[in-house]
Structures are given as C-alpha cells and as structure tokens.
Coordinates of C-alpha atoms and ligand atoms in Angstrom, one line a residue:
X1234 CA 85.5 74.9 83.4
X1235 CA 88.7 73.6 82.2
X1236 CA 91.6 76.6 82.2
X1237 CA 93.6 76.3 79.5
X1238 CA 97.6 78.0 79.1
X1239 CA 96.4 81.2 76.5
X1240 CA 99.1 81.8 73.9
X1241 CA 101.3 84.7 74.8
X1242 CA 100.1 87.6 72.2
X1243 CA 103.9 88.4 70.8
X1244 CA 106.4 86.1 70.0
X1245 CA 108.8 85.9 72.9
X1246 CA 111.5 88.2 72.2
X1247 CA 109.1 90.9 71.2
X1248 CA 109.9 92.7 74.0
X1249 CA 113.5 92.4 74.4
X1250 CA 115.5 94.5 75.5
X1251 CA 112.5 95.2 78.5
X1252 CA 111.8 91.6 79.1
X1253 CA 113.9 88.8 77.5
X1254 CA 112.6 86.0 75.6
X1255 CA 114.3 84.0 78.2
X1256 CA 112.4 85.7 81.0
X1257 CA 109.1 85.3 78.8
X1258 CA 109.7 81.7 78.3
X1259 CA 110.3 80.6 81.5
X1260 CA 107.2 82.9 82.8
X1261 CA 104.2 82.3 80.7
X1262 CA 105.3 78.4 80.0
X1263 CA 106.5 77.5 83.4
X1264 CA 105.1 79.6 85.7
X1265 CA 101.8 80.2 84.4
X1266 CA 101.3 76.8 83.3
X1267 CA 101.9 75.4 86.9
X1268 CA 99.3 77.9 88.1
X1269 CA 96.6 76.7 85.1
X1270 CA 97.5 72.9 86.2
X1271 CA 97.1 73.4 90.3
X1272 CA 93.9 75.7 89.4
X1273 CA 92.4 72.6 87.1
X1274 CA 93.2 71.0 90.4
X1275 CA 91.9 73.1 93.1
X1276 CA 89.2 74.7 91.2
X1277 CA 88.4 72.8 87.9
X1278 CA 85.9 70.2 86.7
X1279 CA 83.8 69.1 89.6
X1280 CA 84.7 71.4 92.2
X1281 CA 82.1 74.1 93.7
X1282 CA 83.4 76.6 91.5
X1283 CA 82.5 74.8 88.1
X1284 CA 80.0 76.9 86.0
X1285 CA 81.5 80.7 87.8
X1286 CA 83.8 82.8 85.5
X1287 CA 87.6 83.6 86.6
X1288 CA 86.7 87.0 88.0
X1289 CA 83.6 85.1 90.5
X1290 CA 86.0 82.5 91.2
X1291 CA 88.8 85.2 92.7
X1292 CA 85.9 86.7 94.7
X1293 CA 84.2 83.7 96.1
X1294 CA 88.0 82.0 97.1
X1295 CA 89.1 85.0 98.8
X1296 CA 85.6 85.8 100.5
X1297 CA 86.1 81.8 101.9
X1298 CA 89.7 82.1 102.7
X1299 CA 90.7 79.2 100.0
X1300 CA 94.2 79.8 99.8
X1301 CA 94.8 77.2 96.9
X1302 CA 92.1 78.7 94.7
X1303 CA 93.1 82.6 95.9
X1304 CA 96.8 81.6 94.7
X1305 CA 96.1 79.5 91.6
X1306 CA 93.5 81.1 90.2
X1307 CA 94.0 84.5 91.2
X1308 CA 97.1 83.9 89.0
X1309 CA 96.0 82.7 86.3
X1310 CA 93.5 85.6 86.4
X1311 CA 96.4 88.0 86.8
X1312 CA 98.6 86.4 83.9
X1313 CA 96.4 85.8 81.5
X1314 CA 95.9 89.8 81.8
X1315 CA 99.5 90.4 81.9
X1316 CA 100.4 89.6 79.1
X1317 CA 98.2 91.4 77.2
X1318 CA 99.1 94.7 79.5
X1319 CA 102.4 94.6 77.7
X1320 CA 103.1 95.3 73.9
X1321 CA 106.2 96.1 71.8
X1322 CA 107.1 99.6 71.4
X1323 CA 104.4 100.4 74.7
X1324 CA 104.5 102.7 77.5
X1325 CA 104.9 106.6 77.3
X1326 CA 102.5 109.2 77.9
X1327 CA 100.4 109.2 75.3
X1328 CA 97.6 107.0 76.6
X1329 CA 93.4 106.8 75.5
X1330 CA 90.9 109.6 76.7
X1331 CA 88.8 107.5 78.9
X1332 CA 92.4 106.0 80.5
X1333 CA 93.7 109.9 80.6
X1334 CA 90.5 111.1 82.6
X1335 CA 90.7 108.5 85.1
X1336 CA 94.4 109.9 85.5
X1337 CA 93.7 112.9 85.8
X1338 CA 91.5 112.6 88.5
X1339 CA 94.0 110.6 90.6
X1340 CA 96.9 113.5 90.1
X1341 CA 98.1 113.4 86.6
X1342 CA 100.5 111.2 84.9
X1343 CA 104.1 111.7 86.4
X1344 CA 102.2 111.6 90.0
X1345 CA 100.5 108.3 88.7
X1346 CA 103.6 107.0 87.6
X1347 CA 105.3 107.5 90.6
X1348 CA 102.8 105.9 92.8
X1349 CA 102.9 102.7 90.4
X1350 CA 106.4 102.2 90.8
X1351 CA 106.2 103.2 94.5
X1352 CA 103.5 100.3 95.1
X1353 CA 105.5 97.5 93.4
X1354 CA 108.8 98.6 95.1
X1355 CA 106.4 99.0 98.7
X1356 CA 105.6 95.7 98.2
X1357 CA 107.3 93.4 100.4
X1358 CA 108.0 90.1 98.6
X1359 CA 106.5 88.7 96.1
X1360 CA 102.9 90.3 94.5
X1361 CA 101.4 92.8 92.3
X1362 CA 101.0 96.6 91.3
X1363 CA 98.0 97.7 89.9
X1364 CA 96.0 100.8 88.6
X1365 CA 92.6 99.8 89.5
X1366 CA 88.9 101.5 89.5
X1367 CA 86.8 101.5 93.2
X1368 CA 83.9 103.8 93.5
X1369 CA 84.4 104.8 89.9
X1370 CA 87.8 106.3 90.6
X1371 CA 91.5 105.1 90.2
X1372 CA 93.3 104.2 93.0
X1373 CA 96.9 102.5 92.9
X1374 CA 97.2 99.3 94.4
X1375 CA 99.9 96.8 95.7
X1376 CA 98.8 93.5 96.5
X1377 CA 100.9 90.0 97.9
X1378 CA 101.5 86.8 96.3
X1379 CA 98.4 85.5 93.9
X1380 CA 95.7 88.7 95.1
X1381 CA 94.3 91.1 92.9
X1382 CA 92.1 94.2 93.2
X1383 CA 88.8 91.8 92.3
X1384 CA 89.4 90.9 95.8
X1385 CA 89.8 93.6 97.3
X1386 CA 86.4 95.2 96.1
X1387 CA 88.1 96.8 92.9
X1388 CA 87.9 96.3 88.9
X1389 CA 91.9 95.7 88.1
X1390 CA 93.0 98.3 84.6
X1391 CA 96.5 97.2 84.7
X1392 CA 99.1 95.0 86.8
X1393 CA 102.4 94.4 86.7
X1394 CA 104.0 90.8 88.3
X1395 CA 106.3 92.2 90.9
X1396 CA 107.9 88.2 91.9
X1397 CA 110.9 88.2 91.1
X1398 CA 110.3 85.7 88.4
X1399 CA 108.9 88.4 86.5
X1400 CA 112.3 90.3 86.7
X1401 CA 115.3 89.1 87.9
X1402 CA 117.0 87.3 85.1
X1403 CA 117.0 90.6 83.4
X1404 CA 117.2 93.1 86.5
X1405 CA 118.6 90.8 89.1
X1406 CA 117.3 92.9 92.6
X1407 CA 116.9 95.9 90.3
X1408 CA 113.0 96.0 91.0
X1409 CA 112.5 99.7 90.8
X1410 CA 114.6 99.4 87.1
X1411 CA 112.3 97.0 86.1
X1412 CA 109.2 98.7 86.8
X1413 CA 110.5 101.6 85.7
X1414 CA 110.9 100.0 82.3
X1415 CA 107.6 98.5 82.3
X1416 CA 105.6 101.5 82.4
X1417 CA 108.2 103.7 80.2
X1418 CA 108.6 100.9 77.4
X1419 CA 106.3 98.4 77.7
X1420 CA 102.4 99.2 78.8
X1421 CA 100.0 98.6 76.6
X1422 CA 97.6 101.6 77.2
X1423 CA 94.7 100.0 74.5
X1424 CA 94.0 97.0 76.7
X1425 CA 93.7 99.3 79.6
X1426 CA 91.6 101.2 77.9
X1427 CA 89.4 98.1 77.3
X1428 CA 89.3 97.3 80.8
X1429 CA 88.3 100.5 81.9
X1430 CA 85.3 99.7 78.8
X1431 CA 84.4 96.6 80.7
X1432 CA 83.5 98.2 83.3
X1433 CA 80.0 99.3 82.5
Ligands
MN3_279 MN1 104.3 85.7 87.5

C-alpha cells in the first residue's frame, strides 16, 4: 500500500478560535505529511507489511518492537482519525446514545471529561489521550509518542494529539487550556459514534 496525505475535512480556519489555521497548516501538511513519507518508507510498497490495513500494521509493528513503523504509522493512523475527531461548532454534552451508554458506564460525562483531560495533562511529553473500548467497555487512555490504544489491545473512539505541535502556537505550555477546549468546542461526537459502530 501506498499512504497517501487525506485532505483535512474543513478548510483550515474552520476551527479558529480553538485551533488556528496556522496551527492546522503546519500540522496536517507538515507534520503529518513527514509521517505519510517515512511510513511509505518504513512500511510501504515492498516491505512485509504490504497487503495489511493501517490498524494490522500498528499491531504487527508494536507486537515486533519496530519503532519506525510503531512511530510512522501509528501516526498516520492517529491523524488521519484526528482530524475527523474535530468539527466546527463540536464538543458539549450532547453526544449519540450508543457514545452516551458507553459513558455512562465508565462514570458519566463530567467524570469522563475529567479523566480525558487528566490523561493528556498526565502524560509526560509528547503522545496521546484517548477514549477507547477494551472488553466492551470504555476506558480512558494516555499513550507516548506515535502509540495508540490498537496497541495496547483496545479499539481507539477518540484521541486528541497531546505534542505540543498540536497546541502550542495557540496555547504556548497551556496544555490543560487546550484540552480543555478540545472537548468543550471542538469534538466531533458523530465520528465517535461511528467508531464505536465499527466495532462490531
Ligand atoms: Mn500531531
């Protein structure tokens, strides 16, 4: 397989004043472009993982402790979903049943909330919060540099980029402000919903 740079799904000041066009810019056309070019590299055309999807790929590098492929591809894995976790005019309360349900049974919505923003601020340096499904229930999740929950034995319903290139030419060191924002103002609670559909 050949990964390819997907489009972002807004324009890039569609979510200003959350996350800046120039935050955006720099993010999905630098950032994630490197990690699409060193995963054609790593992991592309010709290599052992040609023919596996993106989620197979995460599993098989991390089970065999291939740190290019875990930090390339687990990125553009993580991207490609992150940009399509956000939305203008997201976040609040108001979120789908099936997403509702699976909060519930992990302590409600503010106590869900809280443990997001916990895990992202918990996490030392640079990585990933997540709500995630394991065993069929939801469990908030931290995870450092290019990990996610596929990896860790989990199905990944929503992550936010805790490097600090995902935040800090809008909230400088502010991490907590940012996610704070994220989840208030910016979560898009369809797409979670249709990961928690692609489960079954
Ligand atoms: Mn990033």
């Amino acid at each position: 397989m050949t990964f390819k740079l997907p489009d972002l799904p807004y324009a890039y000041d569609a979510l200003a004043p959350y996350m800046s066009a120039e935050t955006l810019e720099f993010h999905h056309d630098k950032h994630h472009q490197a990690y699409v070019s060193k995963g054609n590299d790593f992991a592309g055309a010709g290599s052992k993982y040609e023919g596996k999807s993106l989620e197979d790929i995460c599993q098989a590098a991390f089970a065999a402790g291939d740190a290019p492929v875990v930090n390339n591809i687990g990125q553009h894995y993580n991207h490609t979903h992150f940009w399509n976790w956000m939305k203008k005019d997201g976040g609040g309360s108001r979120v789908p049943a099936s997403v509702q349900t699976l909060i519930d049974g992990a302590g409600g919505f503010d106590k869900v909330r809280q443990d997001f923003i916990n895990a992202g601020v918990g996490q030392f340096g640079s990585g990933w919060a997540w709500l995630a499904i394991k065993d069929g229930r939801l469990e908030v999740m931290k995870t450092a540099n290019g990990e996610n929950p596929l990896m860790h034995g989990a199905k990944p319903i929503l992550g936010c980029d805790v490097w600090e290139h995902s935040y800090y030419i809008d909230y400088r060191n502010a991490r907590p402000k940012y996610l704070e924002a994220f989840w208030d103002n910016l979560v898009n609670w369809d797409y979670v919903e249709q990961m928690v559909s692609a489960q079954s």
